[in-house]
Coordinates of N, CA and C in Angstrom, one line a residue:
M1 N 110.4 99.9 149.8 CA 110.2 100.9 148.9 C 109.8 100.1 147.5
Y2 N 110.0 100.5 146.3 CA 110.0 99.9 145.2 C 111.1 99.4 144.3
D3 N 110.7 98.3 143.6 CA 111.9 97.6 143.0 C 112.1 98.6 141.7
P4 N 113.3 98.6 141.1 CA 113.7 99.1 140.0 C 112.5 99.2 138.9
I5 N 112.1 98.3 138.4 CA 111.2 98.2 137.5 C 109.8 98.9 137.6
T6 N 109.5 98.8 139.0 CA 108.1 99.6 139.2 C 108.8 101.1 139.2
K7 N 109.9 101.5 139.6 CA 110.2 102.9 139.7 C 110.2 103.4 138.1
I8 N 110.8 102.5 137.3 CA 110.7 103.0 136.0 C 109.2 103.2 135.3
Y9 N 108.5 102.1 135.8 CA 107.2 102.2 135.4 C 106.4 103.2 135.8
L10 N 106.6 103.8 137.1 CA 105.9 104.9 137.4 C 106.5 106.3 137.1
L11 N 107.7 106.1 136.9 CA 108.4 107.3 136.1 C 107.9 107.7 134.8
Y12 N 107.8 106.9 134.0 CA 107.4 106.9 132.8 C 106.3 106.6 132.0
Y13 N 105.2 105.9 132.7 CA 104.1 105.7 132.4 C 103.1 106.8 131.6
D14 N 103.3 107.8 132.5 CA 102.4 109.1 131.8 C 103.0 109.5 130.6
D15 N 104.4 109.8 130.2 CA 104.9 110.1 128.9 C 104.4 108.9 128.1
L16 N 104.7 107.9 128.2 CA 104.2 106.8 127.4 C 102.6 106.9 126.8
Y17 N 102.1 107.1 127.9 CA 100.6 107.3 127.6 C 100.4 108.4 126.7
R18 N 100.9 109.5 126.9 CA 100.6 110.7 126.2 C 101.3 110.7 124.7
F19 N 102.5 110.0 124.7 CA 103.0 109.5 123.4 C 102.2 108.7 122.6
L20 N 101.4 107.7 123.2 CA 100.5 106.7 122.3 C 99.3 107.3 122.1
V21 N 98.9 107.9 122.9 CA 97.4 108.3 122.9 C 97.0 109.1 121.5
T22 N 98.1 110.0 121.3 CA 98.1 110.9 120.1 C 98.2 110.0 118.9
R23 N 98.6 108.9 118.9 CA 98.9 108.2 117.7 C 98.3 106.9 117.4
Y24 N 97.4 106.5 118.3 CA 96.7 105.4 118.3 C 95.2 105.6 118.3
P25 N 94.5 105.2 117.3 CA 92.9 105.5 117.0 C 92.1 105.0 118.0
N26 N 92.5 104.2 119.0 CA 91.6 103.6 119.9 C 92.2 103.7 121.3
P27 N 91.7 104.5 122.2 CA 92.5 104.9 123.4 C 92.5 103.7 124.5
D28 N 91.3 102.8 124.4 CA 91.1 101.8 125.2 C 92.1 100.7 125.2
H29 N 93.0 100.8 124.1 CA 94.1 99.8 123.8 C 95.3 100.5 124.4
I30 N 95.5 101.7 124.9 CA 96.7 102.1 125.1 C 97.4 101.6 126.2
D31 N 96.8 101.3 127.3 CA 97.2 100.3 128.5 C 97.9 99.1 128.3
D32 N 97.2 98.5 127.0 CA 97.6 97.2 126.7 C 98.9 97.3 126.0
I33 N 99.1 98.2 125.2 CA 100.4 98.5 124.4 C 101.6 99.0 125.6
I34 N 101.1 99.8 126.5 CA 102.1 100.1 127.7 C 102.5 98.8 128.4
Q35 N 101.6 98.0 128.8 CA 102.2 96.6 129.3 C 102.7 95.7 128.5
N36 N 102.6 95.8 127.2 CA 103.4 94.9 126.4 C 104.8 95.6 126.3
T37 N 104.7 97.0 126.4 CA 106.1 97.7 126.2 C 107.1 97.3 127.3
F38 N 106.6 97.3 128.7 CA 107.2 96.9 129.7 C 107.5 95.4 129.8
L39 N 106.7 94.6 129.3 CA 107.0 93.3 129.4 C 108.1 92.8 128.5
E40 N 108.1 93.6 127.2 CA 109.3 93.4 126.4 C 110.5 93.9 126.9
A41 N 110.2 95.0 127.7 CA 111.5 95.8 128.3 C 112.1 94.9 129.4
L42 N 111.5 94.2 129.9 CA 111.7 93.2 131.1 C 112.2 92.1 130.2
R43 N 112.0 91.5 129.3 CA 112.4 90.2 128.5 C 113.8 90.5 128.2
H44 N 114.3 91.9 127.5 CA 115.4 92.3 127.0 C 116.0 93.4 127.9
M45 N 115.9 93.6 129.1 CA 116.5 94.2 130.2 C 118.2 94.2 129.9
D46 N 118.5 92.9 129.5 CA 120.1 92.4 129.4 C 120.4 93.0 127.9
S47 N 119.7 93.5 127.0 CA 120.3 94.2 125.8 C 120.3 95.6 126.0
F48 N 119.8 96.2 126.9 CA 120.2 97.7 127.0 C 121.3 97.8 127.5
K49 N 122.0 98.7 126.5 CA 123.6 98.9 126.7 C 124.0 100.0 127.3
G50 N 122.8 101.1 127.5 CA 123.2 102.4 128.1 C 123.5 103.3 127.0
D51 N 123.5 103.0 125.9 CA 123.8 104.3 124.9 C 122.8 105.2 124.8
S52 N 121.7 104.9 125.1 CA 120.6 106.0 125.2 C 120.1 106.0 126.6
S53 N 119.1 106.8 126.9 CA 118.5 106.8 128.2 C 117.3 105.7 128.1
I54 N 117.2 105.2 129.3 CA 116.0 104.4 129.5 C 114.7 104.9 128.8
K55 N 114.4 106.0 128.9 CA 113.2 106.8 128.5 C 113.1 106.5 126.9
T56 N 114.3 106.8 126.2 CA 114.4 106.7 124.8 C 114.4 105.2 124.4
W57 N 115.0 104.2 125.1 CA 114.8 102.9 124.8 C 113.5 102.2 124.9
L58 N 112.6 102.7 126.0 CA 111.1 102.5 126.1 C 110.4 103.0 125.3
F59 N 110.8 104.4 124.9 CA 109.9 104.7 123.6 C 110.2 103.9 122.5
G60 N 111.2 103.6 122.2 CA 111.2 102.8 121.0 C 110.8 101.5 121.0
I61 N 110.7 100.9 122.1 CA 109.8 99.7 122.5 C 108.3 99.9 122.4
A62 N 107.8 100.9 122.9 CA 106.7 101.3 122.7 C 106.2 101.7 121.3
K63 N 107.0 102.2 120.6 CA 106.7 102.4 119.0 C 106.4 101.2 118.4
H64 N 107.5 100.3 118.7 CA 107.3 99.1 118.0 C 106.1 98.3 118.5
Q65 N 105.9 98.2 119.6 CA 104.6 97.7 120.2 C 103.2 98.4 119.6
L66 N 103.5 99.7 119.3 CA 102.4 100.6 118.7 C 102.2 100.0 117.0
Y67 N 103.1 99.9 116.3 CA 103.1 99.4 115.2 C 102.7 97.9 115.2
R68 N 103.2 96.9 116.0 CA 102.6 95.8 116.0 C 101.2 95.7 116.3
S69 N 100.4 96.5 117.3 CA 98.9 96.6 117.4 C 98.5 97.2 116.4
L70 N 98.8 98.1 115.4 CA 98.3 98.6 114.4 C 98.3 97.7 113.2
R71 N 99.3 96.9 113.1 CA 99.2 95.9 111.9 C 98.1 94.8 112.6
K72 N 98.3 94.3 113.7 CA 97.2 93.2 114.3 C 96.0 93.5 114.2
N73 N 95.6 94.8 114.5 CA 94.0 95.4 114.3 C 93.9 95.9 112.9
K74 N 94.8 95.8 111.9 CA 94.5 96.2 110.6 C 94.0 97.9 110.6
L75 N 94.9 98.8 111.3 CA 94.6 100.0 111.5 C 95.9 100.7 111.0
Q76 N 95.6 102.3 110.6 CA 96.6 103.1 110.2 C 96.9 104.1 111.0
L77 N 98.1 104.7 111.2 CA 98.3 105.9 112.1 C 97.5 106.9 111.5
P78 N 97.1 107.5 112.7 CA 96.1 109.0 112.4 C 96.9 110.2 112.2
L79 N 97.5 110.1 110.8 CA 98.4 111.2 110.6 C 97.5 112.6 110.0
D80 N 96.4 112.4 109.9 CA 95.7 113.9 109.4 C 94.4 114.1 109.9
V81 N 94.2 113.8 110.9 CA 92.7 114.2 111.4 C 93.0 115.6 112.1
S82 N 93.5 115.7 113.2 CA 93.7 117.0 113.8 C 94.6 118.0 113.3
S83 N 95.6 117.5 112.6 CA 96.6 118.3 112.0 C 96.0 119.0 110.8
E84 N 95.2 118.6 110.1 CA 94.6 119.2 108.8 C 93.7 120.3 109.3
A85 N 92.8 120.0 110.6 CA 91.9 120.8 111.0 C 92.6 122.0 111.7
E86 N 93.8 121.9 112.3 CA 94.5 122.9 112.8 C 95.2 124.0 111.8
L87 N 95.4 123.2 110.6 CA 96.1 124.1 109.5 C 95.1 124.9 109.0
A88 N 93.8 124.4 108.6 CA 92.6 125.0 108.3 C 92.3 126.2 108.9
A89 N 92.3 126.0 110.3 CA 91.8 127.1 111.1 C 93.0 128.1 111.3
H90 N 94.0 128.1 110.8 CA 95.1 129.3 111.0 C 95.5 129.7 109.8
T91 N 94.5 129.8 109.2 CA 94.8 130.6 107.6 C 93.5 131.1 107.0
D92 N 93.8 132.1 106.3 CA 92.7 132.8 105.7 C 92.0 132.2 104.6
F93 N 90.9 132.6 103.7 CA 90.3 131.8 102.7 C 91.2 131.4 101.6
S94 N 91.8 132.2 101.1 CA 92.9 132.0 100.0 C 93.9 130.9 100.5
D95 N 94.5 131.1 101.6 CA 95.3 130.1 101.9 C 94.8 128.7 102.4
K96 N 93.4 128.7 102.6 CA 92.5 127.5 103.0 C 92.4 126.8 101.5
V97 N 92.2 127.4 100.6 CA 92.0 126.9 99.3 C 93.3 126.2 99.0
L98 N 94.4 127.0 99.0 CA 95.7 126.3 98.7 C 96.0 125.1 99.5
A99 N 95.8 125.4 100.7 CA 96.2 124.3 101.7 C 95.4 122.9 101.6
E100 N 94.2 123.2 101.0 CA 93.1 122.0 100.6 C 93.8 121.3 99.4
Q101 N 94.2 122.4 98.5 CA 94.8 121.5 97.2 C 96.3 120.8 97.3
I102 N 97.0 121.5 98.5 CA 98.2 120.8 98.7 C 97.8 119.5 99.1
M103 N 96.8 119.4 100.4 CA 96.5 118.1 101.2 C 95.8 117.4 100.2
E104 N 95.2 117.5 99.0 CA 94.8 116.8 98.1 C 95.8 116.0 97.2
R105 N 96.9 116.8 96.9 CA 97.9 116.2 96.4 C 99.0 115.6 97.2
L106 N 99.1 115.7 98.5 CA 99.8 114.8 99.4 C 99.1 113.4 99.8
N107 N 97.8 113.6 99.7 CA 97.1 112.3 99.7 C 97.2 111.4 98.4
R108 N 97.7 111.7 97.3 CA 97.8 111.2 96.1 C 99.2 110.6 96.1
L109 N 100.1 110.8 96.9 CA 101.6 110.5 96.9 C 101.7 108.9 97.6
D110 N 102.8 108.5 97.2 CA 103.0 106.9 97.7 C 103.0 107.0 99.1
P111 N 102.7 105.9 100.0 CA 102.5 105.9 101.4 C 103.8 106.5 102.0
P112 N 105.2 106.1 101.8 CA 106.2 106.4 102.6 C 106.4 108.0 102.3
H113 N 106.4 108.5 100.8 CA 106.3 110.1 100.8 C 105.1 110.8 101.2
R114 N 104.2 110.3 101.4 CA 102.8 111.1 102.0 C 103.1 111.2 103.4
D115 N 103.4 110.0 104.1 CA 103.8 110.0 105.5 C 104.9 111.0 105.9
I116 N 106.1 110.9 105.1 CA 107.1 111.7 105.3 C 106.7 113.3 105.5
M117 N 105.9 113.6 104.4 CA 105.4 114.9 104.4 C 104.6 115.3 105.5
R118 N 103.8 114.5 105.7 CA 102.7 115.0 106.6 C 103.2 114.9 108.1
L119 N 104.2 114.0 108.4 CA 104.8 113.9 109.5 C 105.7 115.3 109.7
R120 N 106.2 115.8 108.7 CA 107.1 116.8 108.7 C 106.3 118.1 108.7
L121 N 105.2 118.1 107.7 CA 104.7 119.5 107.7 C 103.4 119.7 108.7
L122 N 102.8 118.7 109.1 CA 101.8 118.7 109.8 C 102.0 118.4 111.2
H123 N 103.0 117.7 111.6 CA 103.2 117.3 112.9 C 104.3 117.8 113.3
G124 N 105.2 118.4 112.5 CA 106.5 119.2 113.2 C 107.5 118.1 113.5
L125 N 107.7 117.0 113.2 CA 108.7 116.3 113.6 C 110.0 116.3 112.8
S126 N 110.9 115.9 113.7 CA 112.4 116.0 113.2 C 112.5 114.8 112.1
F127 N 113.6 114.9 111.2 CA 113.8 113.8 110.3 C 114.1 112.5 111.1
K128 N 114.8 112.7 112.2 CA 115.2 111.6 113.1 C 113.8 110.8 113.4
E129 N 113.0 111.6 113.9 CA 111.7 111.3 114.3 C 110.8 110.3 113.4
I130 N 111.1 111.2 112.2 CA 110.1 110.6 110.8 C 110.9 109.3 110.5
A131 N 112.2 109.2 110.7 CA 112.7 108.0 110.3 C 112.4 106.8 111.2
Q132 N 112.3 107.1 112.6 CA 111.9 106.1 113.4 C 110.5 105.7 113.0
W133 N 109.4 106.7 112.7 CA 108.1 106.3 112.6 C 108.0 105.4 111.1
T134 N 108.9 106.0 110.2 CA 108.4 105.2 108.8 C 109.4 104.0 108.8
D135 N 110.2 103.7 109.5 CA 111.4 102.6 109.4 C 112.1 102.9 108.2
R136 N 112.7 104.3 107.9 CA 113.6 104.2 107.0 C 114.6 105.0 107.7
T137 N 115.8 105.5 106.7 CA 117.0 105.9 107.3 C 116.6 107.7 107.5
E138 N 117.3 108.1 108.3 CA 117.1 109.9 108.3 C 117.3 110.3 106.9
T139 N 118.6 110.1 106.1 CA 118.9 110.6 105.0 C 117.6 110.3 103.9
Y140 N 117.2 109.0 104.0 CA 116.1 108.8 103.0 C 114.9 109.8 103.3
C141 N 114.5 110.0 104.4 CA 113.5 110.9 104.8 C 113.7 112.5 104.6
R142 N 115.0 112.8 104.9 CA 115.5 114.2 104.6 C 115.2 114.4 102.9
V143 N 116.2 113.4 102.2 CA 116.2 113.9 100.7 C 114.8 113.7 100.1
N144 N 113.8 112.8 100.5 CA 112.6 112.8 100.0 C 111.7 113.7 100.2
F145 N 111.8 114.3 101.4 CA 111.1 115.3 102.2 C 111.5 116.5 100.8
Y146 N 112.8 117.0 100.9 CA 112.9 118.0 100.0 C 112.7 117.9 98.5
R147 N 112.8 116.7 97.9 CA 112.4 116.3 96.6 C 111.0 116.5 96.4
M148 N 110.0 116.1 97.6 CA 108.6 116.2 97.2 C 108.2 118.1 97.6
K149 N 109.1 118.4 98.3 CA 108.5 119.9 98.3 C 108.9 120.8 97.3
E150 N 109.8 120.4 96.7 CA 110.5 121.0 95.5 C 109.4 120.8 94.4
K151 N 109.0 119.6 94.3 CA 107.9 119.2 93.4 C 106.5 119.8 93.5
L152 N 106.3 120.0 94.8 CA 104.9 121.0 95.1 C 105.2 122.3 95.0
R153 N 106.4 122.9 95.1 CA 106.6 124.4 94.9 C 106.4 124.6 93.4
K154 N 107.0 123.5 92.6 CA 106.8 123.9 91.0 C 105.6 123.9 90.8
E155 N 104.5 122.8 91.2 CA 103.2 122.9 91.1 C 102.4 124.1 91.2
Y156 N 102.7 124.5 92.6 CA 101.8 125.6 93.4 C 102.5 126.9 93.4
G157 N 103.6 126.9 92.7 CA 104.6 128.3 92.7 C 105.3 128.4 93.9
E158 N 106.2 129.4 93.7 CA 107.4 129.5 94.8 C 106.8 130.1 96.2
D159 N 106.6 129.3 97.1 CA 106.1 129.6 98.3 C 107.1 129.5 99.3
E160 N 107.6 130.2 99.9 CA 108.6 130.0 101.0 C 108.2 129.7 102.4
H161 N 106.9 129.4 102.5 CA 106.5 129.1 103.8 C 106.4 127.6 104.0
M162 N 106.7 126.8 102.9 CA 106.8 125.3 103.3 C 108.2 125.0 103.8

């Protein structure tokens, strides 16, 4: 039959692929990132303590491999392309104008704040997931999200939909 690492590879490859393909601008490099993820996992198998599932551990490694590849290729996370289009498609005209104004405002934020707001509002990630993506603490992400949200509410009026 299969050795344990082959079983893990077969079990989690599709999940890792789906996770990475939505976050990396060049789908041709996804297999390389997955290969590097499993190589890194093999190298550090002795450091796996079992505090989380193997899947969670692999996704953490994949996230770091993703960041490494983005930095190496001087790319950025595609945080806005499909989600902004989805946001515009699900609103009426007046909401679209307000959404465009808010998106313009979000684009002017400093990178950590902009990323936190986009990941939360457009991608619906939890603060824990946002913290992992931004390499910040969960508390930092939560506090800064609410501060920026309140700031936007004051600028654009009281809208409870945010």
